[in-house]
Tab-separated table of C-alpha atoms in Angstrom:
chain	number	residue	atom	x	y	z
P	1	PHE	CA	15.991	-2.254	20.105
P	2	HIS	CA	14.097	-0.905	22.163
P	3	SER	CA	12.873	1.948	19.768
P	4	VAL	CA	12.742	-0.484	16.202
P	5	LEU	CA	10.149	-2.618	18.137
P	6	HIS	CA	8.029	-0.015	19.668
P	7	MET	CA	4.557	0.272	18.239
P	8	ALA	CA	3.262	3.784	17.937
P	9	THR	CA	-0.120	4.414	19.618
P	10	GLU	CA	-1.104	6.791	17.152
P	11	GLN	CA	-0.215	7.366	13.370
P	12	PRO	CA	3.162	7.898	13.145
P	13	PRO	CA	4.565	11.202	11.121
P	14	ILE	CA	5.568	9.500	8.363
P	15	TYR	CA	2.379	8.746	7.097
P	16	ASN	CA	2.078	12.040	5.311
P	17	PRO	CA	-1.517	13.192	3.739
P	18	PRO	CA	-1.395	14.687	0.816
P	19	THR	CA	-1.857	18.602	0.538
P	20	ASP	CA	-5.682	18.265	-0.677
P	21	LEU	CA	-7.241	15.732	1.444
P	22	ASP	CA	-10.165	15.319	-1.557
P	23	ILE	CA	-7.764	14.267	-4.117
P	24	SER	CA	-9.200	11.499	-6.174
P	25	VAL	CA	-7.794	8.459	-5.402
P	26	TRP	CA	-8.040	5.494	-7.499
P	27	ARG	CA	-7.964	1.222	-7.243
P	28	TYR	CA	-7.742	-0.488	-10.460
P	29	MET	CA	-8.787	-4.407	-10.357
P	30	ASP	CA	-10.165	-7.113	-12.222
P	31	LEU	CA	-13.382	-8.515	-12.324
P	32	ALA	CA	-12.597	-11.070	-9.639
P	33	LYS	CA	-11.432	-8.980	-7.435
P	34	PHE	CA	-14.116	-6.193	-7.884
P	35	VAL	CA	-16.806	-9.225	-6.915
P	36	SER	CA	-14.449	-10.061	-4.190
P	37	LEU	CA	-14.632	-6.339	-2.821
P	38	LEU	CA	-18.616	-6.697	-3.068
P	39	SER	CA	-19.296	-9.982	-1.723
P	40	THR	CA	-16.852	-9.295	1.406
P	41	ARG	CA	-17.494	-5.821	1.330
P	42	SER	CA	-13.367	-5.485	2.787
P	43	LEU	CA	-10.422	-3.569	1.595
P	44	TYR	CA	-7.853	-6.705	0.451
P	45	PHE	CA	-4.540	-5.700	2.182
P	46	CYS	CA	-1.713	-7.641	1.076
P	47	ARG	CA	1.322	-8.209	2.471
P	48	THR	CA	4.433	-6.115	1.835
P	49	ASP	CA	6.760	-9.060	0.727
P	50	LEU	CA	4.628	-10.411	-1.364
P	51	LEU	CA	3.722	-7.315	-2.999
P	52	GLY	CA	5.853	-8.443	-6.016
P	53	ASP	CA	8.912	-5.428	-5.692
P	54	PRO	CA	11.582	-6.884	-4.049
P	55	TYR	CA	12.712	-3.381	-2.646
P	56	GLU	CA	9.297	-3.499	-0.517
P	57	GLY	CA	9.904	-2.519	2.692
P	58	THR	CA	14.100	-2.333	2.069
P	59	MET	CA	16.928	0.140	3.551
P	60	PRO	CA	18.607	2.223	0.866
P	61	HIS	CA	21.578	0.932	-0.339
P	62	THR	CA	23.679	3.829	1.600
P	63	VAL	CA	22.745	2.578	5.193
P	64	SER	CA	24.622	-1.009	4.400
P	65	SER	CA	27.493	0.631	2.695
P	66	THR	CA	27.699	2.992	5.296
P	67	VAL	CA	27.708	0.492	8.477
P	68	THR	CA	30.511	-1.307	6.654
P	69	ASP	CA	32.884	1.555	6.185
P	70	MET	CA	32.017	2.625	10.143
P	71	MET	CA	32.005	-0.636	11.883
P	72	ALA	CA	34.293	-2.791	10.268
P	73	GLU	CA	36.422	-3.358	13.051
P	74	ASP	CA	33.484	-3.847	15.974
P	75	GLN	CA	32.416	-7.459	15.617
P	76	SER	CA	29.649	-6.714	18.243
P	77	GLU	CA	28.345	-3.937	16.333
P	78	ILE	CA	28.253	-5.697	12.937
P	79	ASP	CA	26.133	-8.627	15.339
P	80	SER	CA	23.248	-5.885	16.318
P	81	ARG	CA	23.396	-4.526	12.981
P	82	ALA	CA	22.882	-7.844	11.629
P	83	ARG	CA	20.063	-8.537	13.770
P	84	LEU	CA	18.263	-4.991	13.013
P	85	SER	CA	18.623	-6.248	9.545
P	86	ALA	CA	16.637	-9.563	9.930
P	87	ILE	CA	14.064	-7.494	12.007
P	88	ARG	CA	13.633	-5.324	9.060
P	89	GLU	CA	13.468	-8.036	6.677
P	90	ALA	CA	11.124	-10.076	8.530
P	91	TYR	CA	8.502	-7.077	9.314
P	92	ARG	CA	8.319	-7.100	6.083
P	93	GLN	CA	5.390	-10.365	6.507
P	94	TRP	CA	4.218	-8.536	9.376
P	95	ALA	CA	3.083	-5.322	7.659
P	96	TYR	CA	-0.387	-5.002	5.369
P	97	VAL	CA	-0.950	-2.485	2.440
P	98	SER	CA	-3.838	-1.534	0.601
P	99	CYS	CA	-2.592	0.695	-2.749
P	100	TRP	CA	-4.507	3.609	-4.318
P	101	HIS	CA	-3.510	5.459	-7.421
P	102	MET	CA	-3.998	9.523	-6.723
P	103	ASN	CA	-4.968	11.538	-9.322
P	104	GLU	CA	-7.991	13.333	-10.348
P	105	ASP	CA	-8.364	12.190	-13.881
P	106	GLU	CA	-8.346	7.934	-15.322
P	107	SER	CA	-4.510	6.983	-15.744
P	108	ALA	CA	-4.332	4.600	-18.861
P	109	ALA	CA	-1.158	3.236	-17.780
P	110	MET	CA	-2.474	2.136	-14.271
P	111	TRP	CA	-5.088	0.391	-16.804
P	112	SER	CA	-2.379	-1.040	-18.749
P	113	LEU	CA	-0.367	-1.858	-15.179
P	114	TYR	CA	-3.078	-3.487	-13.060
P	115	ALA	CA	-6.017	-3.724	-15.030
P	116	ARG	CA	-4.674	-6.743	-18.298
P	117	THR	CA	-7.968	-7.093	-19.457
P	118	ASN	CA	-10.694	-4.866	-20.623
P	119	GLU	CA	-12.412	-6.951	-18.496
P	120	ALA	CA	-11.852	-4.988	-15.545
P	121	VAL	CA	-13.003	-2.041	-13.352
P	122	ALA	CA	-11.915	1.448	-11.514
P	123	ILE	CA	-13.392	2.492	-8.257
P	124	ARG	CA	-13.140	6.253	-7.598
P	125	SER	CA	-12.551	7.665	-3.744
P	126	THR	CA	-10.806	10.273	-2.218
P	127	TYR	CA	-8.139	10.202	0.197
P	128	ARG	CA	-10.023	11.682	3.227
P	129	LYS	CA	-12.976	9.023	2.684
P	130	LEU	CA	-10.439	6.331	2.305
P	131	ARG	CA	-8.826	7.782	5.412
P	132	ASP	CA	-11.602	7.874	7.394
P	133	GLY	CA	-13.360	4.627	6.137
P	134	LEU	CA	-10.569	2.832	7.716
P	135	PRO	CA	-10.145	1.651	11.706
P	136	GLU	CA	-7.790	3.458	13.665
P	137	ASN	CA	-5.274	0.368	13.220
P	138	VAL	CA	-4.521	1.400	10.027
P	139	TYR	CA	-2.506	4.102	8.643
P	140	THR	CA	-2.661	6.105	5.259
P	141	GLY	CA	-0.320	8.648	3.584
P	142	THR	CA	1.362	9.326	0.566
P	143	VAL	CA	4.581	6.993	-0.783
P	144	GLU	CA	7.681	9.174	-1.517
P	145	TYR	CA	9.973	8.405	-4.028
P	146	ILE	CA	13.776	8.298	-3.616
P	147	ASP	CA	17.149	7.164	-4.976
P	148	TYR	CA	17.947	4.207	-3.444
P	149	ARG	CA	21.365	4.351	-4.595
P	150	THR	CA	22.105	7.777	-2.503
P	151	GLN	CA	19.487	8.750	-0.331
P	152	GLN	CA	19.118	7.832	3.139
P	153	PHE	CA	15.937	7.598	5.623
P	154	PRO	CA	16.476	6.586	9.898
P	155	GLU	CA	17.254	2.737	9.750
P	156	TYR	CA	15.926	2.527	13.219
P	157	ASP	CA	12.184	2.991	12.281
P	158	LEU	CA	10.519	0.217	10.458
P	159	ASP	CA	7.399	2.453	9.080
P	160	PHE	CA	9.501	4.392	6.751
P	161	PRO	CA	10.735	1.565	4.064
P	162	LEU	CA	6.829	1.286	3.874
P	163	VAL	CA	5.909	4.764	2.501
P	164	HIS	CA	9.174	5.044	0.241
P	165	LYS	CA	9.745	3.490	-3.157
P	166	ARG	CA	12.038	3.751	-5.752
P	167	LEU	CA	11.856	6.271	-8.752
P	168	SER	CA	11.512	4.232	-11.443
P	169	PHE	CA	7.642	3.729	-9.335
P	170	GLN	CA	6.901	7.269	-8.837
P	171	HIS	CA	4.648	7.383	-12.281
P	172	GLU	CA	2.281	5.418	-9.429
P	173	ARG	CA	1.656	8.221	-7.407
P	174	GLU	CA	0.603	6.158	-4.485
P	175	VAL	CA	-1.576	6.552	-1.468
P	176	ARG	CA	-1.327	3.376	0.747
P	177	ALA	CA	-2.991	2.061	3.428
P	178	VAL	CA	-1.133	0.336	6.032
P	179	ILE	CA	-1.465	-2.207	8.863
P	180	PRO	CA	1.696	-2.521	10.724
P	181	GLU	CA	0.868	-5.735	12.874
P	182	PRO	CA	3.757	-7.268	14.545
P	183	PRO	CA	3.095	-10.785	16.095
P	184	PHE	CA	3.381	-9.316	19.859
P	185	ASP	CA	2.257	-7.244	22.726
P	186	GLY	CA	3.233	-4.186	24.634
P	187	ASP	CA	4.660	-6.427	27.437
P	188	ASP	CA	6.666	-8.538	25.594
P	189	ASP	CA	10.620	-8.021	26.624
P	190	PRO	CA	12.782	-6.950	23.617
P	191	ALA	CA	14.102	-10.551	23.090
P	192	ALA	CA	10.505	-12.301	23.207
P	193	LYS	CA	9.356	-9.909	20.327
P	194	ARG	CA	12.712	-10.509	18.326
P	195	ALA	CA	11.568	-13.891	18.590
P	196	ALA	CA	8.084	-13.356	17.414
P	197	ILE	CA	8.752	-11.504	14.634
P	198	LEU	CA	11.374	-13.587	13.064
P	199	ARG	CA	8.934	-16.800	13.166
P	200	GLU	CA	7.208	-16.747	9.724
P	201	ASN	CA	3.623	-15.688	9.239
P	202	ASP	CA	0.962	-17.893	7.328
P	203	GLU	CA	-1.231	-14.982	6.740
P	204	VAL	CA	-0.748	-13.852	3.074
P	205	GLY	CA	-3.534	-10.917	3.355
P	206	LYS	CA	-6.332	-9.177	5.492
P	207	ALA	CA	-10.027	-8.407	4.582
P	208	VAL	CA	-10.626	-5.440	6.282
P	209	PRO	CA	-14.585	-4.231	6.279
P	210	VAL	CA	-15.682	-0.898	5.160
P	211	SER	CA	-18.514	0.765	4.462
P	212	LEU	CA	-18.654	0.814	0.188
P	213	ASP	CA	-21.217	3.091	0.085
P	214	ALA	CA	-19.206	6.043	2.057
P	215	LEU	CA	-16.099	4.731	0.245
P	216	VAL	CA	-16.600	4.615	-3.654
P	217	ASP	CA	-17.920	7.605	-5.737
P	218	ARG	CA	-18.254	6.182	-8.817
P	219	VAL	CA	-16.874	2.692	-10.828
P	220	TYR	CA	-15.351	3.039	-13.809
P	221	VAL	CA	-15.078	0.261	-16.893
P	222	ALA	CA	-11.947	-0.239	-18.569
P	223	PRO	CA	-11.491	1.181	-21.893
P	224	THR	CA	-12.617	-0.827	-24.938
P	225	THR	CA	-14.965	-2.461	-22.867
P	226	PRO	CA	-18.333	-3.785	-24.520
P	227	ALA	CA	-21.374	-2.134	-23.883
P	228	TRP	CA	-22.866	-5.766	-22.415
P	229	PHE	CA	-19.856	-5.613	-19.466
P	230	SER	CA	-20.850	-2.306	-18.735
P	231	LYS	CA	-24.364	-3.332	-18.330
P	232	SER	CA	-23.307	-6.733	-16.307
P	233	VAL	CA	-20.829	-4.596	-13.764
P	234	ALA	CA	-23.360	-2.180	-12.859
P	235	SER	CA	-26.155	-5.259	-12.567
P	236	LEU	CA	-23.142	-7.091	-10.206
P	237	VAL	CA	-23.564	-3.517	-8.097
P	238	ALA	CA	-27.168	-3.723	-7.777
P	239	GLN	CA	-27.193	-7.024	-7.406
P	240	TYR	CA	-24.816	-6.607	-4.033
P	241	GLY	CA	-27.136	-3.865	-2.911
P	242	PHE	CA	-24.828	-1.148	-3.559
P	243	ALA	CA	-25.976	2.355	-5.385
P	244	PHE	CA	-23.127	3.633	-6.394
P	245	ASP	CA	-23.094	4.730	-10.417
P	246	VAL	CA	-20.969	2.677	-13.148
P	247	TYR	CA	-19.218	4.810	-16.005
P	248	PRO	CA	-17.402	4.447	-19.452
P	249	SER	CA	-14.076	5.223	-19.810
P	250	THR	CA	-13.358	9.021	-20.445
P	251	LEU	CA	-10.233	7.102	-22.491
P	252	ASP	CA	-13.047	6.228	-24.741
P	253	GLU	CA	-14.893	9.540	-25.385
P	254	PRO	CA	-14.204	10.179	-29.510
P	255	PRO	CA	-11.738	12.475	-30.377
P	256	ASN	CA	-12.729	15.701	-32.182
P	257	PHE	CA	-11.703	16.449	-35.626
């Protein structure tokens, strides 16, 4: 368990940046979350096990089937693998995530998924600005989409499950910022670390202070939003002392016949 409970002192290589560091990234949200962003001047990071996808932070099915086939007659090895599985499951409640959509253009799908009324906004930034605007204990990278029925990744690395998702989510084109924060320090022995990580975490998320002026390029309001809503969003931005511009959704541009 020494390897699985070891914490990296710098960003692990599994957090892969996009080829273009200046590609646009988007965060779609309802008005309440936008007001919270402005008022706290912080990005909210949700606990991994509370993101809504039961596969978040889990291993491919091929790992469990391979272990069963290889270790069926070795009870001590089975017990060891069971402890490792428990640590991986518990680790999901000690990792926090902020999810972003990587795309140069607005996404109608993302509006539908993450802003379910037209009283919503999207903030646009770039991968570089997101990465550079976060503290050193926050890792950033692109999510890789795999077939959990046939593909594998290293079972002793707790970071791999945090940056992999099922193929059915590949439309999200996700960039994520991750805070891996297990409840132990480097002086704890492995047994103490196991006990610490297996206890229940009462914290459901983290607010990470950021410079919104440096992070946000512009704000877009949701498609079909009435004019008064756009003015209200612009007023909120000014009220909280920010200068970034508020734009109507490009999806509202009239067609040409």
